[in-house]
Short mmCIF file of C-alpha atoms and ligand atoms in Angstrom, two decimals:
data_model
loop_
_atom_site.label_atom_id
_atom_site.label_comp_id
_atom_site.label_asym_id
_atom_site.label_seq_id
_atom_site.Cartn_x
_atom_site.Cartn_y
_atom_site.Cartn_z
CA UNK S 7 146.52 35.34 268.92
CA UNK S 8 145.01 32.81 267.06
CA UNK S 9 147.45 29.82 266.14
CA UNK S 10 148.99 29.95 262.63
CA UNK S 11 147.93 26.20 262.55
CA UNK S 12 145.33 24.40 264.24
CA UNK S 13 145.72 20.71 265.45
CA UNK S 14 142.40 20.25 262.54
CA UNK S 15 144.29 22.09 259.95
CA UNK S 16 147.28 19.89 260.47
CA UNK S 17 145.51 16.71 260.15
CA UNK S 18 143.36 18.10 257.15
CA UNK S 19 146.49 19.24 255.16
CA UNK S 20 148.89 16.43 256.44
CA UNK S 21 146.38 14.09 254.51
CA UNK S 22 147.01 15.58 251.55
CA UNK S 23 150.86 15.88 251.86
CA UNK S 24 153.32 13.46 249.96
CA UNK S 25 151.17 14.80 247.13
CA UNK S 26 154.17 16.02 245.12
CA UNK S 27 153.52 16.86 242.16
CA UNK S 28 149.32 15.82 242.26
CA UNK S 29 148.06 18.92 241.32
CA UNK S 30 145.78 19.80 244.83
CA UNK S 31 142.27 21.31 244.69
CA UNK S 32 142.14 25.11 245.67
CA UNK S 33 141.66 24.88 249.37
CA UNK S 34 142.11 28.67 250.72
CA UNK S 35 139.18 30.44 249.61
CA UNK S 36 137.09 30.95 252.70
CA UNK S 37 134.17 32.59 252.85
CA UNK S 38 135.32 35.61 254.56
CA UNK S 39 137.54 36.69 251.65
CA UNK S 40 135.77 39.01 249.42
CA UNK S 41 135.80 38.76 245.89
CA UNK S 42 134.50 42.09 244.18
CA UNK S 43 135.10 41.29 240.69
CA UNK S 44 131.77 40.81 238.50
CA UNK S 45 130.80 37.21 238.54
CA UNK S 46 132.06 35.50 235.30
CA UNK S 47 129.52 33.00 233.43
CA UNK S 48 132.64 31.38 230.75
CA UNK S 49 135.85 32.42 232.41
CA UNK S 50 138.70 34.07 230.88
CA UNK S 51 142.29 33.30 230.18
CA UNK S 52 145.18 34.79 228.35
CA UNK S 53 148.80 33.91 227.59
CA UNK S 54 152.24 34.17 225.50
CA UNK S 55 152.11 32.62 222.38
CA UNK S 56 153.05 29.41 223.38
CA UNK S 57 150.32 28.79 225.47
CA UNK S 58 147.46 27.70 223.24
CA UNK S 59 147.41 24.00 224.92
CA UNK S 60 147.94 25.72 228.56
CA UNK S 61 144.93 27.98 227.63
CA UNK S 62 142.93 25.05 226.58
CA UNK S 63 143.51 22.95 229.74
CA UNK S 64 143.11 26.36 232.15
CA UNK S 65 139.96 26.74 230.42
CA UNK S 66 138.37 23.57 230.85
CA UNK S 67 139.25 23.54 234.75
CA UNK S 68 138.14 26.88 235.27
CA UNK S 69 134.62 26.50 233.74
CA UNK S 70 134.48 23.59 236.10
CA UNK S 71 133.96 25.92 238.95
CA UNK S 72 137.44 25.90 240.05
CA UNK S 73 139.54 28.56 240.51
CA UNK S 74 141.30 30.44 237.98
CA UNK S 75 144.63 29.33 240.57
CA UNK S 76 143.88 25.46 239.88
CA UNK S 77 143.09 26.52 235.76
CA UNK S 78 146.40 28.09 234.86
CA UNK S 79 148.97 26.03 236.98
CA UNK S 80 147.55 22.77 235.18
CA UNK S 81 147.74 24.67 231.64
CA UNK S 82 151.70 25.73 232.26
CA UNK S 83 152.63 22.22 233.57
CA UNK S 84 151.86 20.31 230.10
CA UNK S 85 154.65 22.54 228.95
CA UNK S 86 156.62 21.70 232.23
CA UNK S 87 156.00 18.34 231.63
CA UNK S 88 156.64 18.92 227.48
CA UNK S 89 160.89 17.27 226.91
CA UNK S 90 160.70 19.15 223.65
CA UNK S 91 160.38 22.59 224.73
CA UNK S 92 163.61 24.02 225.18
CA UNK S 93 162.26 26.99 227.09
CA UNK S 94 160.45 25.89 230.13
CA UNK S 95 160.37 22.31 233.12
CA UNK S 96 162.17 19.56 231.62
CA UNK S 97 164.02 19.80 228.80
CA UNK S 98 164.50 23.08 229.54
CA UNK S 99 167.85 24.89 228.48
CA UNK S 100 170.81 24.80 231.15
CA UNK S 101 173.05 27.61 232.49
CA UNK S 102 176.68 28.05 231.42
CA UNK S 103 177.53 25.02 234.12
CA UNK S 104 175.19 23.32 232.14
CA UNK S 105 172.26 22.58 234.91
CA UNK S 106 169.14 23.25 234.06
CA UNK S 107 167.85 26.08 236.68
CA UNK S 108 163.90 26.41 236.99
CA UNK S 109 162.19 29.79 237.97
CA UNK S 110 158.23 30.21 238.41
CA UNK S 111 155.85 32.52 240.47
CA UNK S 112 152.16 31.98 241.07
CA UNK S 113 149.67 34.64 242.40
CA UNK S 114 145.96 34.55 243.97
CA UNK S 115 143.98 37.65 243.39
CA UNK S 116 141.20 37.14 245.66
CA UNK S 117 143.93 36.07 248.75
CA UNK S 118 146.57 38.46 247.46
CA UNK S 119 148.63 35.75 248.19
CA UNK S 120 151.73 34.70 245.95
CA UNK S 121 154.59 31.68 246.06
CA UNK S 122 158.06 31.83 243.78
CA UNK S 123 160.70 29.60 243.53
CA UNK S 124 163.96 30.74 242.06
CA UNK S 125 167.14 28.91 240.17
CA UNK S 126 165.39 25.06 241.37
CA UNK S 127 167.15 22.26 240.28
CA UNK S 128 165.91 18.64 239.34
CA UNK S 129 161.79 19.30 239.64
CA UNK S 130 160.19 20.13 236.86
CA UNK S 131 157.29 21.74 238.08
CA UNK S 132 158.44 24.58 239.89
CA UNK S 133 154.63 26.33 239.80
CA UNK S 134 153.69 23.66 241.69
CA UNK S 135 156.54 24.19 244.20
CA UNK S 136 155.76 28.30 244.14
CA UNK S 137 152.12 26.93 244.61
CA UNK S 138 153.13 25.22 247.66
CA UNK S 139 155.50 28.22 248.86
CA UNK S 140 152.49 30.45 248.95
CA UNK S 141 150.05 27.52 250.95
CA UNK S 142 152.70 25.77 252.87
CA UNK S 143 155.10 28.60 254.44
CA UNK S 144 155.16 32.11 255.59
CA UNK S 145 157.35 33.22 252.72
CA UNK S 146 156.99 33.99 249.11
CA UNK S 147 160.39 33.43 247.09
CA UNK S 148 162.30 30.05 247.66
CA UNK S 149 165.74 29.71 246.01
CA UNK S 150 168.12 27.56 245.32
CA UNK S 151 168.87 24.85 247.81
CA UNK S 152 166.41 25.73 250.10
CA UNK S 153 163.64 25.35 247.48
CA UNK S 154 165.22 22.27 246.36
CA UNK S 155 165.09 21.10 249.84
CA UNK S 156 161.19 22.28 250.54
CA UNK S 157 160.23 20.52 247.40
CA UNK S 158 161.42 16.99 248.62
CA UNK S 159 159.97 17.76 251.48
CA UNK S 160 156.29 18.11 249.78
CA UNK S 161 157.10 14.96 247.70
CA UNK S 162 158.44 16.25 244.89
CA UNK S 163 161.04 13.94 242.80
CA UNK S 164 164.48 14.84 242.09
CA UNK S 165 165.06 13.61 238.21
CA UNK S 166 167.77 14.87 235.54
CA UNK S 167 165.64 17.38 233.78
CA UNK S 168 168.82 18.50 231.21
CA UNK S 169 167.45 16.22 227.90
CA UNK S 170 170.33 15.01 225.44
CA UNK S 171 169.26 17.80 222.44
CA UNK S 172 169.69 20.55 225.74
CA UNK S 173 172.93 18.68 226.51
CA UNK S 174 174.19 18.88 223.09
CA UNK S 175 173.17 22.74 222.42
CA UNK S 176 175.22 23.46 226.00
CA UNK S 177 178.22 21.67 224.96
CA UNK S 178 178.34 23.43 220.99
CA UNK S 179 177.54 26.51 223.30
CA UNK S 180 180.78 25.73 225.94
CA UNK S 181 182.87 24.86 223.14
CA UNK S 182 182.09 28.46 221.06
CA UNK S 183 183.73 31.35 221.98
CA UNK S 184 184.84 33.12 224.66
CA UNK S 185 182.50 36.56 224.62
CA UNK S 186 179.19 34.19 224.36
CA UNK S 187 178.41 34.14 227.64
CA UNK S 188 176.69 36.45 230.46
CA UNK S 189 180.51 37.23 232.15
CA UNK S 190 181.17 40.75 231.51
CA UNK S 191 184.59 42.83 231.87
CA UNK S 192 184.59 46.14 233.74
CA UNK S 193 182.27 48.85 231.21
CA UNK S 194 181.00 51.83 230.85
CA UNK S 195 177.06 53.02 229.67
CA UNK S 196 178.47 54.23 226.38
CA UNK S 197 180.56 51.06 225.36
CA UNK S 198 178.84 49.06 222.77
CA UNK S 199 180.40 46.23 222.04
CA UNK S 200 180.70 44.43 225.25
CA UNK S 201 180.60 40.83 226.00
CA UNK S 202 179.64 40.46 222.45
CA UNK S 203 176.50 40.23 220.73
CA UNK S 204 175.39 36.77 220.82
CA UNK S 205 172.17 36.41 222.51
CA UNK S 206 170.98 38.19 219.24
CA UNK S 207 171.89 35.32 216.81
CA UNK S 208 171.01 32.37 219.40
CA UNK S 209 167.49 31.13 220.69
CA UNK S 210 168.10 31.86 224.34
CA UNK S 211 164.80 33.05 225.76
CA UNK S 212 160.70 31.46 226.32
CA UNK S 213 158.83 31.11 229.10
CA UNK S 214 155.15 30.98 229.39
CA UNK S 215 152.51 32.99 230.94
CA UNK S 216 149.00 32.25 231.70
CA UNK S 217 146.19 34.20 233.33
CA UNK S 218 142.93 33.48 233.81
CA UNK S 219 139.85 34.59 235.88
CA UNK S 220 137.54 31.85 236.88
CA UNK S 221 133.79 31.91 237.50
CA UNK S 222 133.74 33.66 240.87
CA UNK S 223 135.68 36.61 239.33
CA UNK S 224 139.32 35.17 240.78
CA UNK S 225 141.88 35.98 239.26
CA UNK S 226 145.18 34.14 239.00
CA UNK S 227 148.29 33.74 237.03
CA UNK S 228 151.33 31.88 237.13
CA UNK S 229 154.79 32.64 235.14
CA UNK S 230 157.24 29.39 234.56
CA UNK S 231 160.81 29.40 232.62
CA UNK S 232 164.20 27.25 232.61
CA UNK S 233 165.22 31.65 232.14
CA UNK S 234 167.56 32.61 229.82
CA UNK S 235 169.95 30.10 228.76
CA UNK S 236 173.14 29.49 229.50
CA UNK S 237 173.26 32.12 232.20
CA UNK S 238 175.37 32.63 235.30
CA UNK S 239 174.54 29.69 237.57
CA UNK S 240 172.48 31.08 240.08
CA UNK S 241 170.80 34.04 237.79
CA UNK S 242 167.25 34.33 239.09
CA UNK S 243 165.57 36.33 236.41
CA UNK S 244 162.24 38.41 236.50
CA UNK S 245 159.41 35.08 236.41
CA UNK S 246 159.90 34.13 240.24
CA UNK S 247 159.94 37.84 241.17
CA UNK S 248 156.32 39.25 242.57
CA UNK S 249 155.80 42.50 240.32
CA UNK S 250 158.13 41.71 237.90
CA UNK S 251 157.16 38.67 235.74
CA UNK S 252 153.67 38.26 237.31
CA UNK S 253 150.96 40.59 239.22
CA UNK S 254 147.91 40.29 240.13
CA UNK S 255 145.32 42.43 242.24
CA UNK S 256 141.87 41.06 241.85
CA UNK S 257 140.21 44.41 242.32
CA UNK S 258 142.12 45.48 239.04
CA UNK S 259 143.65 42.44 236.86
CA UNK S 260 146.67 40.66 236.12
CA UNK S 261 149.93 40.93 233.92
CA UNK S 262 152.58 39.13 233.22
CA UNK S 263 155.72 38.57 230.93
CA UNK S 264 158.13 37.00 228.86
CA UNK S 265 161.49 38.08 227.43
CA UNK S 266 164.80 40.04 228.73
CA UNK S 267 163.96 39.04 232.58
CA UNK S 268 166.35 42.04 233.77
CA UNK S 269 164.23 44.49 231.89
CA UNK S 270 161.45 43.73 233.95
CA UNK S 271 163.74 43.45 237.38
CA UNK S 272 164.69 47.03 236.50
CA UNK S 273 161.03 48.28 236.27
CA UNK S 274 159.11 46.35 238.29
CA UNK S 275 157.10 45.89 234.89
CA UNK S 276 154.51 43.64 235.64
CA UNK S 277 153.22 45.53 238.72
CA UNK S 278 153.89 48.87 236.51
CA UNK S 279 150.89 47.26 233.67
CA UNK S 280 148.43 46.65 237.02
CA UNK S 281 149.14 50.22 238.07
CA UNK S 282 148.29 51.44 234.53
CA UNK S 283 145.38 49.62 234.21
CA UNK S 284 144.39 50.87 237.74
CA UNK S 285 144.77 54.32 236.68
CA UNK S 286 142.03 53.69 233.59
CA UNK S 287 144.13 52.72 230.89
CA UNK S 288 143.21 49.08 229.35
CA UNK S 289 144.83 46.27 229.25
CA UNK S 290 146.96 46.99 225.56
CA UNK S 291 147.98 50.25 226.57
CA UNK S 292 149.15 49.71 230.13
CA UNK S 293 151.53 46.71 228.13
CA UNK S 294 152.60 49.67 225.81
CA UNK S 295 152.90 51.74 228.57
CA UNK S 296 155.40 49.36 230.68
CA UNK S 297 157.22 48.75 226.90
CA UNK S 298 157.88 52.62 226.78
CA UNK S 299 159.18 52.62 230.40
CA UNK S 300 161.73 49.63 229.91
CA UNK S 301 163.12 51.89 226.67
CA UNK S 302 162.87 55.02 228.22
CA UNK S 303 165.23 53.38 230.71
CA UNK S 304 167.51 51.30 228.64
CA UNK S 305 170.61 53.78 228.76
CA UNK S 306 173.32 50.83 228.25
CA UNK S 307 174.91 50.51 224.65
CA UNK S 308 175.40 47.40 224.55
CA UNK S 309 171.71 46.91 225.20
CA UNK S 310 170.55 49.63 222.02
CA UNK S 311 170.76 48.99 218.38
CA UNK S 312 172.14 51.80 216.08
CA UNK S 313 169.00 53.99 217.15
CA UNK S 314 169.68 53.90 220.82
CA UNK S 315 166.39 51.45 220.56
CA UNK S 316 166.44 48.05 222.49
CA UNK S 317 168.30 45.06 221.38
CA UNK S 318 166.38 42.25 223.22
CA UNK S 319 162.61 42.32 223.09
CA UNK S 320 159.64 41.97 226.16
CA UNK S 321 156.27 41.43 225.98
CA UNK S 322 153.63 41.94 228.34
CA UNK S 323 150.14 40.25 228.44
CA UNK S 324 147.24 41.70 230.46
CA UNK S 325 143.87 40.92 231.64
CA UNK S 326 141.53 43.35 233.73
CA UNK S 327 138.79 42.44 235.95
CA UNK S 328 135.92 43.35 233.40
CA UNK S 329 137.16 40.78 231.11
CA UNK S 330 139.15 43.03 228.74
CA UNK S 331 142.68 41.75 227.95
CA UNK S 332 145.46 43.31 225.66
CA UNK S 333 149.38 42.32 225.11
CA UNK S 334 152.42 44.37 223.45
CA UNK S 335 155.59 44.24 223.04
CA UNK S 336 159.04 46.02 222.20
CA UNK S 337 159.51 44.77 218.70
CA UNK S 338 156.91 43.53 216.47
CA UNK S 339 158.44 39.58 215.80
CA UNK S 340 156.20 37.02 217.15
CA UNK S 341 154.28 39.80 218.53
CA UNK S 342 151.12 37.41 219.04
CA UNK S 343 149.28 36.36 222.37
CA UNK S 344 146.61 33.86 223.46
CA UNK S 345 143.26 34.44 224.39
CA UNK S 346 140.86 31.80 225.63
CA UNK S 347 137.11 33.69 226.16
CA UNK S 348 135.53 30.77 227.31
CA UNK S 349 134.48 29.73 223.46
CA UNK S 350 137.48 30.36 220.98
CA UNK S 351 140.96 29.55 222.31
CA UNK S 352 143.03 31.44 219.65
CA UNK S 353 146.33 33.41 218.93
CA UNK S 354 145.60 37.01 218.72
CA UNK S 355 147.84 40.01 217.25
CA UNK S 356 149.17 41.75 219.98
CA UNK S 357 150.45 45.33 219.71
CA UNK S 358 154.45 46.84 219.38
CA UNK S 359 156.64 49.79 219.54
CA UNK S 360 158.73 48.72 216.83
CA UNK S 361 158.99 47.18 213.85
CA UNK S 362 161.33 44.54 213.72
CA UNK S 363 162.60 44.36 210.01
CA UNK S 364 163.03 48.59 210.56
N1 LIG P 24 161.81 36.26 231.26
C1 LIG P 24 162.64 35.08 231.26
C2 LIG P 24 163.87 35.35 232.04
O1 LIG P 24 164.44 36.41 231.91
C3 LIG P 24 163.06 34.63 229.92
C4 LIG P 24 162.01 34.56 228.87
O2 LIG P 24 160.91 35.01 229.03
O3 LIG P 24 162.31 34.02 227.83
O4 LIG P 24 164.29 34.47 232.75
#
């Protein structure tokens, strides 16, 4: 059997350890791997709404030459990197103990290879850390401690990534009442009003998305969140978890998500939109399609609205292997997405099931 690593590779990648954060050049595409999506001349990438700078930067890497993998990592760590988003790296907002908690996956089509890191503390670049899971171990989902512990060993510094405005909105949070947090008594399916209803009137989710296919046809994408906030300390939600918050197969596309991250846990969602899309349908109705499931099975009433609809909202973005790319979501509110096509980086209308003012 041939040695997981050779005395070369050692040396080779030992030179390039202590990295830490230093975002490293794609190194795993061999020769031997075969890449049978149609050669792209500008490159593609999509993303949630937030991601017109991530798009920009994925972009510009991408139609480099490198691969999509390099492209959308670099994109999502300006907003890693970004104190003033509340949603995502430093900055981030903290669970109910008031630490900030980091989840992120990253997947390579043309390796089928992913990495995930789940409820990391104190780095705040965990798609760098999934990036490293998926080169630098056998495994693919890190959490806690032990990702903690693999990131310093990569490099990576420990800083305090919970900002004075997150500290501030924790504290008014820990000081409000009682039924505004995740902790739920003993309930049925048919009770409504349980835990009460506060995630509604707070800002509680973001998380970004990006996607791209570079110009060898690879496709990547990479999902990174601080979750939902102020959530039971060691909630891992759906962005570190492979079919759930990200998928990709590069012989069909890629999706990925943002919103209620136990939606998606419930329905493997993001693998659900590649399946679609394998099955013919593009990439805007295989988002609709994984919408309809995650209502379909939403039988909890304290999760439905007077119509039995959701209360919480998902959205799904999508990009398939020919280049076409699509996004939807539950409700209609900041139903927009991002497409980069290689000239025009703009925010695009994606579509919904519902309206929200209905
Ligand atoms: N999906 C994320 C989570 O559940 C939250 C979000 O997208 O806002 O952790």
């Amino acid at each position: 059997m041939k040695p997981f690593f050779t005395r070369r590779d050692f040396l080779k990648t030992t030179a390039a350890a202590g990295a830490g954060s230093a975002l490293l050049p794609f190194v795993s595409r061999g020769k031997s791997i075969p890449i049978s999506s149609p050669r792209y001349t500008k490159g593609l990438v999509v993303a949630s709404a937030n991601g017109l700078r991530a798009a920009q930067k994925a972009m510009k890497i991408i139609q480099s030459g490198s691969d999509a993998l390099d492209g959308v990592i670099a994109g999502v760590n300006i907003l890693e990197d970004d104190p003033n988003d509340m949603t995502i790296g430093l900055g981030g907002l903290p669970n109910a103990d008031g630490v900030v908690e980091l989840d992120a996956s990253v997947m390579h089509g043309p390796t089928h290879r992913a990495g995930a890191v789940g409820a990391l503390q104190n780095i705040k670049n965990p798609s760098i850390v999934a990036r490293y899971v998926m080169e630098r171990t056998d495994h693919v989902l890190l959490v806690g401690e032990g990702a903690l512990k693999f990131a310093k060993m990569h490099g990576f510094k420990e800083e305090n990534l919970l900002t004075e405005k997150a500290r501030k909105m924790w504290v008014k949070w820990k000081e409000s009442l009682s039924d505004q947090d995740d902790y739920l008594p003993p309930h049925s399916i048919e009770e409504k009003d349980v835990g009460g209803d506060w995630r509604g009137v707070m800002h509680t989710y973001g998380t970004i998305n990006c996607l791209g296919i570079d110009l060898h046809g690879g496709i990547s994408g990479v999902t990174t969140t601080s979750g939902m906030a102020y959530k039971v300390p060691g909630r891992v939600g759906d962005s570190p978890i492979i079919g759930a918050g990200l998928f990709v197969d590069n012989e069909v596309g890629a999706a990925g998500s943002t919103g209620r991250g136990e939606a998606n846990l419930l329905n493997c969602s993001s693998a659900m939109v590649v399946e679609y899309m394998r099955q013919g349908k593009s990439p805007t109705e295989a988002c609709v399609m994984a919408c309809q499931r995650i209502v379909d099975h939403n039988k909890e009433r304290r999760l439905q609205d007077n119509r039995g609809r959701p209360n919480f909202d998902v959205k799904f973005y999508a990009l398939n292997k020919n280049g076409a790319y699509g996004s939807a979501s539950i409700w209609s509110a900041g139903a927009k997405f991002v497409v980069h096509d290689g000239i025009k980086n703009e925010l695009h209308d994606a579509s919904s099931l519902y309206k929200s003012e209905e």
